[in-house]
Amino acid sequence: MVLFALLPLNYAWTQSIKELTLTDVLAIALERSSKGIEGNLEQGFRSSSWLAALPSVSVSYLDSNEALGTDETEISINLPLKSSRQRRFDKQLKELGGEYNIASKQYKSLLLSGLIREAIWSYEIAQVRLNSTGHKYQLLSQLEGQYLDLFKANAVSEFSLMRIQQELLQAKLEQLTQEQELTQWLQQYRTVTGLSSMPLDIKEPQLGSHDFVLGQHPRLRLLTLGWLQNQLVLLASSNQSAPWNMSLSVKNVESAGFEEDQYGIGIEVPLSFLRIATETHNSEWLKESQIFDIAKDETLISLQRSWETLSLESKILQRKNLLLSQSKALNERISEQANELKTFNELGEEIILRQMIDTINSQTAITINQTLLHQNNAMLRQAAGISL
């Protein structure tokens, strides 16, 4: 029942939140973040196909002070019409607006994917550490009980018992820190998705080096489309795109014994072939061009550095995984040797205790490193601009 309340209707068939795929989680996050936005977009400005601005009405009346003079009354409706050049730019802006909307949605999906990936994998790593600490705590608790009985029987000194109790306290402190991390990352995940638990299957397909195409990154594409949009807006507002002005007039001429109604039309066409631009327009174009160039360079450098950093991290983690496997095998052999050479003196017990903890930590390090490899692959996909 809780699941049906949390999920949109199109996800109501899912038996459990944990059975959701990462794509499902992203779709839920997108639907959650889009609430109330679509209505605002629909309330945007509506443009006219022909009118460049609001029509205006002018009324004039001329009264003659001569007895046989002529009185004139005139009413005109002025219509600023879009030039063919401006209509062409409007059409291009409308088409580009559709592309920009798609790119914006893709970039939004990528941003939410990054937040979800960060929360899921950080939670997973904290969970691995917490499980390891819990196993260590359970083992130390059992040892504490055994050493407490031995201490009461005067079989061991208080030093060994206190040493175990010290390790127990350290493990408890680690648990508190890891539980706090789990809560923080779960809270971020809940804030983004509205879901109360993580999905079980969080691994993503392995990414190849050919999958990183810098020029197709959603962030860069959105930036480029924004600059193209600014260019078209500036061109549409330039002097070469100035509107035509058409006026429809009705004029009444009245004098002694004579009255006449006159109807007329007037068209004012700017000479757009004379390429005259204002300094304001030139400065605006130059400013927007420089802003785009700087933003593009920053984006390219940032994306390239992220990819190279994560690629290097992947190689190091793979090498580290091999070394940790060797360390684990060596720790297991040392533990076997320690048990065979175990003596009943205090130093022997201390060595055995430390070796047991080192073996647990060694296994934990391998599990965490493998999790970091999966996390690295997810973040490589993020750097390549691939959403969940």
Tab-separated table of N, CA and C in Angstrom, residues 3-140:
chain	number	residue	atom	x	y	z
A	3	LEU	N	3.761	1.565	-1.363
A	3	LEU	CA	4.363	1.719	-2.676
A	3	LEU	C	3.425	2.448	-3.623
A	4	PHE	N	2.164	2.086	-3.606
A	4	PHE	CA	1.202	2.704	-4.515
A	4	PHE	C	1.012	4.176	-4.206
A	5	ALA	N	1.202	4.538	-2.957
A	5	ALA	CA	1.081	5.954	-2.593
A	5	ALA	C	2.289	6.750	-3.055
A	6	LEU	N	3.448	6.091	-3.081
A	6	LEU	CA	4.684	6.791	-3.437
A	6	LEU	C	4.855	6.920	-4.934
A	7	LEU	N	4.447	5.890	-5.695
A	7	LEU	CA	4.744	5.861	-7.112
A	7	LEU	C	3.625	6.464	-7.939
A	8	PRO	N	3.950	7.021	-9.125
A	8	PRO	CA	2.940	7.454	-10.064
A	8	PRO	C	2.139	6.254	-10.543
A	9	LEU	N	1.013	6.512	-11.213
A	9	LEU	CA	0.115	5.441	-11.627
A	9	LEU	C	0.797	4.458	-12.563
A	10	ASN	N	1.682	4.974	-13.458
A	10	ASN	CA	2.306	4.079	-14.418
A	10	ASN	C	3.347	3.170	-13.778
A	11	TYR	N	3.626	3.331	-12.481
A	11	TYR	CA	4.550	2.441	-11.782
A	11	TYR	C	3.829	1.614	-10.713
A	12	ALA	N	2.522	1.696	-10.695
A	12	ALA	CA	1.762	1.026	-9.641
A	12	ALA	C	1.846	-0.489	-9.744
A	13	TRP	N	2.218	-0.995	-10.933
A	13	TRP	CA	2.304	-2.446	-11.101
A	13	TRP	C	3.492	-3.033	-10.369
A	14	THR	N	4.499	-2.223	-10.052
A	14	THR	CA	5.713	-2.751	-9.422
A	14	THR	C	5.392	-3.303	-8.037
A	15	GLN	N	5.852	-4.510	-7.774
A	15	GLN	CA	5.533	-5.160	-6.503
A	15	GLN	C	6.291	-4.534	-5.343
A	16	SER	N	7.470	-4.032	-5.597
A	16	SER	CA	8.276	-3.478	-4.523
A	16	SER	C	9.153	-2.367	-5.067
A	17	ILE	N	9.415	-1.377	-4.226
A	17	ILE	CA	10.295	-0.282	-4.639
A	17	ILE	C	11.669	-0.819	-4.997
A	18	LYS	N	12.123	-1.812	-4.293
A	18	LYS	CA	13.459	-2.351	-4.524
A	18	LYS	C	13.567	-3.072	-5.858
A	19	GLU	N	12.443	-3.417	-6.471
A	19	GLU	CA	12.465	-4.082	-7.768
A	19	GLU	C	12.566	-3.089	-8.921
A	20	LEU	N	12.490	-1.797	-8.628
A	20	LEU	CA	12.583	-0.790	-9.675
A	20	LEU	C	13.963	-0.794	-10.310
A	21	THR	N	14.008	-0.521	-11.614
A	21	THR	CA	15.287	-0.340	-12.288
A	21	THR	C	15.738	1.114	-12.097
A	22	LEU	N	16.989	1.385	-12.428
A	22	LEU	CA	17.487	2.748	-12.321
A	22	LEU	C	16.757	3.684	-13.284
A	23	THR	N	16.349	3.144	-14.442
A	23	THR	CA	15.573	3.945	-15.396
A	23	THR	C	14.228	4.327	-14.796
A	24	ASP	N	13.600	3.383	-14.085
A	24	ASP	CA	12.330	3.678	-13.404
A	24	ASP	C	12.519	4.766	-12.353
A	25	VAL	N	13.616	4.658	-11.601
A	25	VAL	CA	13.889	5.641	-10.541
A	25	VAL	C	14.056	7.034	-11.141
A	26	LEU	N	14.782	7.121	-12.269
A	26	LEU	CA	14.975	8.412	-12.932
A	26	LEU	C	13.648	8.979	-13.423
A	27	ALA	N	12.811	8.118	-13.997
A	27	ALA	CA	11.511	8.582	-14.487
A	27	ALA	C	10.654	9.138	-13.346
A	28	ILE	N	10.717	8.490	-12.196
A	28	ILE	CA	9.972	8.969	-11.026
A	28	ILE	C	10.515	10.323	-10.573
A	29	ALA	N	11.854	10.449	-10.569
A	29	ALA	CA	12.474	11.722	-10.166
A	29	ALA	C	12.102	12.841	-11.134
A	30	LEU	N	12.067	12.531	-12.426
A	30	LEU	CA	11.707	13.543	-13.425
A	30	LEU	C	10.250	13.976	-13.264
A	31	GLU	N	9.383	12.994	-13.034
A	31	GLU	CA	7.972	13.329	-12.848
A	31	GLU	C	7.774	14.153	-11.577
A	32	ARG	N	8.534	13.821	-10.558
A	32	ARG	CA	8.430	14.548	-9.292
A	32	ARG	C	8.908	15.994	-9.452
A	33	SER	N	9.997	16.190	-10.193
A	33	SER	CA	10.552	17.535	-10.345
A	33	SER	C	9.772	18.386	-11.337
A	34	SER	N	8.961	17.738	-12.198
A	34	SER	CA	8.240	18.482	-13.240
A	34	SER	C	6.866	18.968	-12.789
A	35	LYS	N	6.455	18.590	-11.602
A	35	LYS	CA	5.135	19.007	-11.134
A	35	LYS	C	5.066	20.532	-11.008
A	36	GLY	N	4.087	21.113	-11.663
A	36	GLY	CA	3.886	22.558	-11.584
A	36	GLY	C	4.659	23.344	-12.618
A	37	ILE	N	5.648	22.696	-13.282
A	37	ILE	CA	6.459	23.431	-14.258
A	37	ILE	C	5.760	23.505	-15.611
A	38	GLU	N	5.124	22.397	-16.031
A	38	GLU	CA	4.494	22.381	-17.346
A	38	GLU	C	3.418	23.450	-17.463
A	39	GLY	N	2.677	23.658	-16.385
A	39	GLY	CA	1.638	24.693	-16.413
A	39	GLY	C	2.234	26.072	-16.609
A	40	ASN	N	3.375	26.322	-15.997
A	40	ASN	CA	4.031	27.619	-16.156
A	40	ASN	C	4.522	27.819	-17.579
A	41	LEU	N	5.019	26.724	-18.202
A	41	LEU	CA	5.489	26.837	-19.571
A	41	LEU	C	4.358	27.143	-20.525
A	42	GLU	N	3.173	26.578	-20.265
A	42	GLU	CA	2.035	26.820	-21.132
A	42	GLU	C	1.541	28.254	-21.048
A	43	GLN	N	1.888	28.967	-19.979
A	43	GLN	CA	1.441	30.336	-19.800
A	43	GLN	C	2.421	31.345	-20.411
A	44	GLY	N	3.352	30.861	-21.245
A	44	GLY	CA	4.336	31.742	-21.855
A	44	GLY	C	3.696	32.651	-22.887
A	45	PHE	N	4.512	33.501	-23.493
A	45	PHE	CA	4.022	34.471	-24.465
A	45	PHE	C	3.588	33.773	-25.745
A	46	ARG	N	2.538	34.295	-26.348
A	46	ARG	CA	2.050	33.803	-27.633
A	46	ARG	C	2.389	34.842	-28.691
A	47	SER	N	3.047	34.419	-29.752
A	47	SER	CA	3.462	35.361	-30.791
A	47	SER	C	2.488	35.335	-31.960
A	48	SER	N	2.438	36.459	-32.657
A	48	SER	CA	1.598	36.577	-33.841
A	48	SER	C	2.419	36.234	-35.073
A	49	SER	N	1.768	35.653	-36.070
A	49	SER	CA	2.468	35.289	-37.297
A	49	SER	C	2.786	36.509	-38.150
A	50	TRP	N	1.972	37.585	-38.002
A	50	TRP	CA	2.123	38.735	-38.891
A	50	TRP	C	2.440	40.032	-38.156
A	51	LEU	N	1.884	40.211	-36.985
A	51	LEU	CA	2.082	41.478	-36.290
A	51	LEU	C	3.400	41.487	-35.526
A	52	ALA	N	4.180	42.551	-35.710
A	52	ALA	CA	5.454	42.681	-35.017
A	52	ALA	C	5.292	43.345	-33.661
A	53	ALA	N	4.195	44.060	-33.473
A	53	ALA	CA	3.914	44.743	-32.206
A	53	ALA	C	2.411	44.977	-32.120
A	54	LEU	N	1.977	45.608	-31.054
A	54	LEU	CA	0.546	45.875	-30.902
A	54	LEU	C	0.082	46.935	-31.909
A	55	PRO	N	-1.102	46.747	-32.525
A	55	PRO	CA	-1.664	47.781	-33.404
A	55	PRO	C	-1.980	49.038	-32.593
A	56	SER	N	-2.048	50.148	-33.270
A	56	SER	CA	-2.389	51.406	-32.601
A	56	SER	C	-3.446	52.143	-33.412
A	57	VAL	N	-4.187	52.983	-32.727
A	57	VAL	CA	-5.244	53.786	-33.356
A	57	VAL	C	-4.920	55.258	-33.123
A	58	SER	N	-4.998	56.019	-34.180
A	58	SER	CA	-4.786	57.467	-34.050
A	58	SER	C	-6.027	58.203	-34.546
A	59	VAL	N	-6.414	59.241	-33.823
A	59	VAL	CA	-7.598	60.052	-34.153
A	59	VAL	C	-7.163	61.517	-34.196
A	60	SER	N	-7.545	62.193	-35.258
A	60	SER	CA	-7.220	63.614	-35.361
A	60	SER	C	-8.446	64.405	-35.846
A	61	TYR	N	-8.551	65.658	-35.391
A	61	TYR	CA	-9.667	66.533	-35.778
A	61	TYR	C	-9.116	67.946	-35.983
A	62	LEU	N	-9.376	68.471	-37.159
A	62	LEU	CA	-8.930	69.821	-37.495
A	62	LEU	C	-10.164	70.696	-37.717
A	63	ASP	N	-10.301	71.741	-36.907
A	63	ASP	CA	-11.479	72.627	-36.978
A	63	ASP	C	-11.048	73.965	-37.579
A	64	SER	N	-11.673	74.331	-38.710
A	64	SER	CA	-11.344	75.599	-39.372
A	64	SER	C	-12.012	76.759	-38.652
A	65	ASN	N	-11.296	77.907	-38.522
A	65	ASN	CA	-11.880	79.090	-37.889
A	65	ASN	C	-12.463	80.068	-38.914
A	66	GLU	N	-12.542	79.616	-40.192
A	66	GLU	CA	-13.152	80.405	-41.250
A	66	GLU	C	-14.583	79.933	-41.469
A	67	ALA	N	-15.426	80.878	-41.834
A	67	ALA	CA	-16.845	80.534	-42.039
A	67	ALA	C	-17.017	79.569	-43.189
A	68	LEU	N	-16.231	79.751	-44.233
A	68	LEU	CA	-16.317	78.847	-45.381
A	68	LEU	C	-15.168	77.839	-45.376
A	69	GLY	N	-14.517	77.665	-44.222
A	69	GLY	CA	-13.384	76.746	-44.124
A	69	GLY	C	-13.821	75.286	-44.114
A	70	THR	N	-12.832	74.436	-44.026
A	70	THR	CA	-13.057	72.984	-44.075
A	70	THR	C	-12.654	72.343	-42.749
A	71	ASP	N	-13.536	71.528	-42.210
A	71	ASP	CA	-13.236	70.752	-40.992
A	71	ASP	C	-12.866	69.325	-41.398
A	72	GLU	N	-11.832	68.784	-40.749
A	72	GLU	CA	-11.375	67.437	-41.108
A	72	GLU	C	-11.310	66.545	-39.865
A	73	THR	N	-11.832	65.335	-40.041
A	73	THR	CA	-11.758	64.310	-38.989
A	73	THR	C	-11.145	63.054	-39.595
A	74	GLU	N	-10.126	62.499	-38.922
A	74	GLU	CA	-9.436	61.333	-39.482
A	74	GLU	C	-9.186	60.291	-38.384
A	75	ILE	N	-9.463	59.060	-38.745
A	75	ILE	CA	-9.194	57.912	-37.866
A	75	ILE	C	-8.294	56.941	-38.627
A	76	SER	N	-7.184	56.542	-37.995
A	76	SER	CA	-6.235	55.614	-38.638
A	76	SER	C	-5.929	54.434	-37.713
A	77	ILE	N	-5.842	53.293	-38.330
A	77	ILE	CA	-5.393	52.083	-37.618
A	77	ILE	C	-4.014	51.729	-38.168
A	78	ASN	N	-3.029	51.688	-37.268
A	78	ASN	CA	-1.653	51.411	-37.677
A	78	ASN	C	-1.275	49.971	-37.330
A	79	LEU	N	-0.813	49.234	-38.324
A	79	LEU	CA	-0.474	47.815	-38.149
A	79	LEU	C	1.009	47.602	-38.449
A	80	PRO	N	1.835	47.327	-37.433
A	80	PRO	CA	3.250	46.995	-37.681
A	80	PRO	C	3.359	45.533	-38.116
A	81	LEU	N	3.672	45.287	-39.351
A	81	LEU	CA	3.716	43.930	-39.908
A	81	LEU	C	5.147	43.405	-39.943
A	82	LYS	N	5.280	42.144	-39.663
A	82	LYS	CA	6.605	41.526	-39.698
A	82	LYS	C	7.116	41.453	-41.133
A	83	SER	N	8.384	41.764	-41.288
A	83	SER	CA	9.005	41.626	-42.604
A	83	SER	C	9.238	40.149	-42.898
A	84	SER	N	9.497	39.825	-44.165
A	84	SER	CA	9.754	38.428	-44.533
A	84	SER	C	10.980	37.893	-43.789
A	85	ARG	N	11.970	38.749	-43.562
A	85	ARG	CA	13.175	38.351	-42.841
A	85	ARG	C	12.850	38.005	-41.389
A	86	GLN	N	12.011	38.819	-40.770
A	86	GLN	CA	11.646	38.564	-39.377
A	86	GLN	C	10.803	37.311	-39.250
A	87	ARG	N	9.899	37.084	-40.227
A	87	ARG	CA	9.091	35.858	-40.192
A	87	ARG	C	9.983	34.618	-40.345
A	88	ARG	N	11.033	34.745	-41.168
A	88	ARG	CA	11.956	33.627	-41.351
A	88	ARG	C	12.701	33.316	-40.053
A	89	PHE	N	13.144	34.368	-39.366
A	89	PHE	CA	13.835	34.165	-38.092
A	89	PHE	C	12.880	33.605	-37.029
A	90	ASP	N	11.629	34.046	-37.053
A	90	ASP	CA	10.632	33.517	-36.108
A	90	ASP	C	10.445	32.016	-36.307
A	91	LYS	N	10.404	31.607	-37.583
A	91	LYS	CA	10.249	30.180	-37.880
A	91	LYS	C	11.443	29.387	-37.367
A	92	GLN	N	12.647	29.934	-37.582
A	92	GLN	CA	13.858	29.264	-37.109
A	92	GLN	C	13.907	29.217	-35.581
A	93	LEU	N	13.460	30.290	-34.942
A	93	LEU	CA	13.427	30.309	-33.481
A	93	LEU	C	12.466	29.272	-32.926
A	94	LYS	N	11.338	29.105	-33.611
A	94	LYS	CA	10.351	28.118	-33.147
A	94	LYS	C	10.920	26.710	-33.272
A	95	GLU	N	11.594	26.423	-34.390
A	95	GLU	CA	12.195	25.101	-34.572
A	95	GLU	C	13.319	24.883	-33.559
A	96	LEU	N	14.137	25.934	-33.366
A	96	LEU	CA	15.235	25.828	-32.413
A	96	LEU	C	14.715	25.691	-30.980
A	97	GLY	N	13.569	26.333	-30.713
A	97	GLY	CA	12.967	26.209	-29.381
A	97	GLY	C	12.599	24.776	-29.057
A	98	GLY	N	12.131	24.027	-30.079
A	98	GLY	CA	11.819	22.613	-29.868
A	98	GLY	C	13.075	21.807	-29.562
A	99	GLU	N	14.157	22.086	-30.303
A	99	GLU	CA	15.423	21.400	-30.046
A	99	GLU	C	15.966	21.753	-28.661
A	100	TYR	N	15.855	23.029	-28.296
A	100	TYR	CA	16.350	23.472	-26.987
A	100	TYR	C	15.557	22.809	-25.858
A	101	ASN	N	14.267	22.652	-26.067
A	101	ASN	CA	13.424	22.006	-25.054
A	101	ASN	C	13.844	20.553	-24.852
A	102	ILE	N	14.129	19.854	-25.962
A	102	ILE	CA	14.583	18.459	-25.871
A	102	ILE	C	15.936	18.381	-25.168
A	103	ALA	N	16.865	19.276	-25.574
A	103	ALA	CA	18.196	19.283	-24.957
A	103	ALA	C	18.114	19.631	-23.474
A	104	SER	N	17.199	20.531	-23.134
A	104	SER	CA	17.025	20.913	-21.730
A	104	SER	C	16.538	19.726	-20.903
A	105	LYS	N	15.614	18.962	-21.459
A	105	LYS	CA	15.108	17.779	-20.755
A	105	LYS	C	16.209	16.727	-20.614
A	106	GLN	N	17.022	16.579	-21.651
A	106	GLN	CA	18.124	15.616	-21.579
A	106	GLN	C	19.132	16.024	-20.508
A	107	TYR	N	19.426	17.322	-20.446
A	107	TYR	CA	20.383	17.802	-19.446
A	107	TYR	C	19.803	17.668	-18.034
A	108	LYS	N	18.516	17.908	-17.910
A	108	LYS	CA	17.866	17.740	-16.608
A	108	LYS	C	17.920	16.274	-16.173
A	109	SER	N	17.700	15.368	-17.133
A	109	SER	CA	17.800	13.940	-16.827
A	109	SER	C	19.207	13.585	-16.363
A	110	LEU	N	20.206	14.202	-17.005
A	110	LEU	CA	21.589	13.940	-16.634
A	110	LEU	C	21.893	14.460	-15.232
A	111	LEU	N	21.406	15.650	-14.910
A	111	LEU	CA	21.636	16.215	-13.577
A	111	LEU	C	21.011	15.336	-12.492
A	112	LEU	N	19.771	14.924	-12.708
A	112	LEU	CA	19.102	14.064	-11.727
A	112	LEU	C	19.789	12.700	-11.647
A	113	SER	N	20.268	12.211	-12.798
A	113	SER	CA	21.006	10.938	-12.799
A	113	SER	C	22.248	11.049	-11.926
A	114	GLY	N	22.932	12.203	-12.010
A	114	GLY	CA	24.122	12.406	-11.194
A	114	GLY	C	23.817	12.382	-9.709
A	115	LEU	N	22.721	13.042	-9.324
A	115	LEU	CA	22.337	13.057	-7.907
A	115	LEU	C	21.942	11.664	-7.429
A	116	ILE	N	21.237	10.925	-8.288
A	116	ILE	CA	20.805	9.572	-7.918
A	116	ILE	C	22.018	8.650	-7.817
A	117	ARG	N	22.906	8.729	-8.807
A	117	ARG	CA	24.116	7.892	-8.777
A	117	ARG	C	24.949	8.181	-7.535
A	118	GLU	N	25.134	9.450	-7.247
A	118	GLU	CA	25.928	9.828	-6.077
A	118	GLU	C	25.325	9.258	-4.801
A	119	ALA	N	24.014	9.408	-4.656
A	119	ALA	CA	23.344	8.938	-3.440
A	119	ALA	C	23.373	7.415	-3.338
A	120	ILE	N	23.083	6.725	-4.441
A	120	ILE	CA	23.001	5.261	-4.422
A	120	ILE	C	24.348	4.624	-4.107
A	121	TRP	N	25.398	5.087	-4.791
A	121	TRP	CA	26.702	4.430	-4.601
A	121	TRP	C	27.354	4.834	-3.290
A	122	SER	N	27.156	6.068	-2.860
A	122	SER	CA	27.680	6.468	-1.548
A	122	SER	C	26.971	5.683	-0.440
A	123	TYR	N	25.679	5.465	-0.623
A	123	TYR	CA	24.907	4.659	0.329
A	123	TYR	C	25.421	3.222	0.330
A	124	GLU	N	25.697	2.692	-0.857
A	124	GLU	CA	26.169	1.309	-0.969
A	124	GLU	C	27.516	1.125	-0.268
A	125	ILE	N	28.416	2.090	-0.469
A	125	ILE	CA	29.735	2.003	0.175
A	125	ILE	C	29.604	2.097	1.689
A	126	ALA	N	28.759	3.014	2.158
A	126	ALA	CA	28.534	3.138	3.604
A	126	ALA	C	27.907	1.870	4.169
A	127	GLN	N	27.043	1.225	3.369
A	127	GLN	CA	26.400	-0.015	3.819
A	127	GLN	C	27.421	-1.140	3.942
A	128	VAL	N	28.356	-1.205	2.993
A	128	VAL	CA	29.414	-2.230	3.057
A	128	VAL	C	30.253	-2.031	4.316
A	129	ARG	N	30.624	-0.787	4.574
A	129	ARG	CA	31.427	-0.491	5.779
A	129	ARG	C	30.648	-0.835	7.049
A	130	LEU	N	29.357	-0.510	7.052
A	130	LEU	CA	28.537	-0.790	8.236
A	130	LEU	C	28.397	-2.289	8.461
A	131	ASN	N	28.206	-3.059	7.382
A	131	ASN	CA	28.103	-4.520	7.510
A	131	ASN	C	29.403	-5.112	8.055
A	132	SER	N	30.530	-4.586	7.554
A	132	SER	CA	31.825	-5.077	8.037
A	132	SER	C	32.023	-4.753	9.515
A	133	THR	N	31.659	-3.521	9.884
A	133	THR	CA	31.800	-3.122	11.288
A	133	THR	C	30.873	-3.947	12.180
A	134	GLY	N	29.678	-4.252	11.654
A	134	GLY	CA	28.746	-5.086	12.417
A	134	GLY	C	29.296	-6.485	12.629
A	135	HIS	N	29.920	-7.031	11.592
A	135	HIS	CA	30.533	-8.361	11.720
A	135	HIS	C	31.671	-8.327	12.732
A	136	LYS	N	32.498	-7.265	12.652
A	136	LYS	CA	33.602	-7.113	13.590
A	136	LYS	C	33.076	-6.973	15.027
A	137	TYR	N	32.004	-6.189	15.188
A	137	TYR	CA	31.421	-5.964	16.517
A	137	TYR	C	30.867	-7.270	17.095
A	138	GLN	N	30.227	-8.050	16.233
A	138	GLN	CA	29.672	-9.331	16.682
A	138	GLN	C	30.784	-10.267	17.142
A	139	LEU	N	31.876	-10.317	16.377
A	139	LEU	CA	32.997	-11.175	16.731
A	139	LEU	C	33.646	-10.717	18.036
A	140	LEU	N	33.822	-9.407	18.183
A	140	LEU	CA	34.440	-8.874	19.403
A	140	LEU	C	33.538	-9.081	20.624
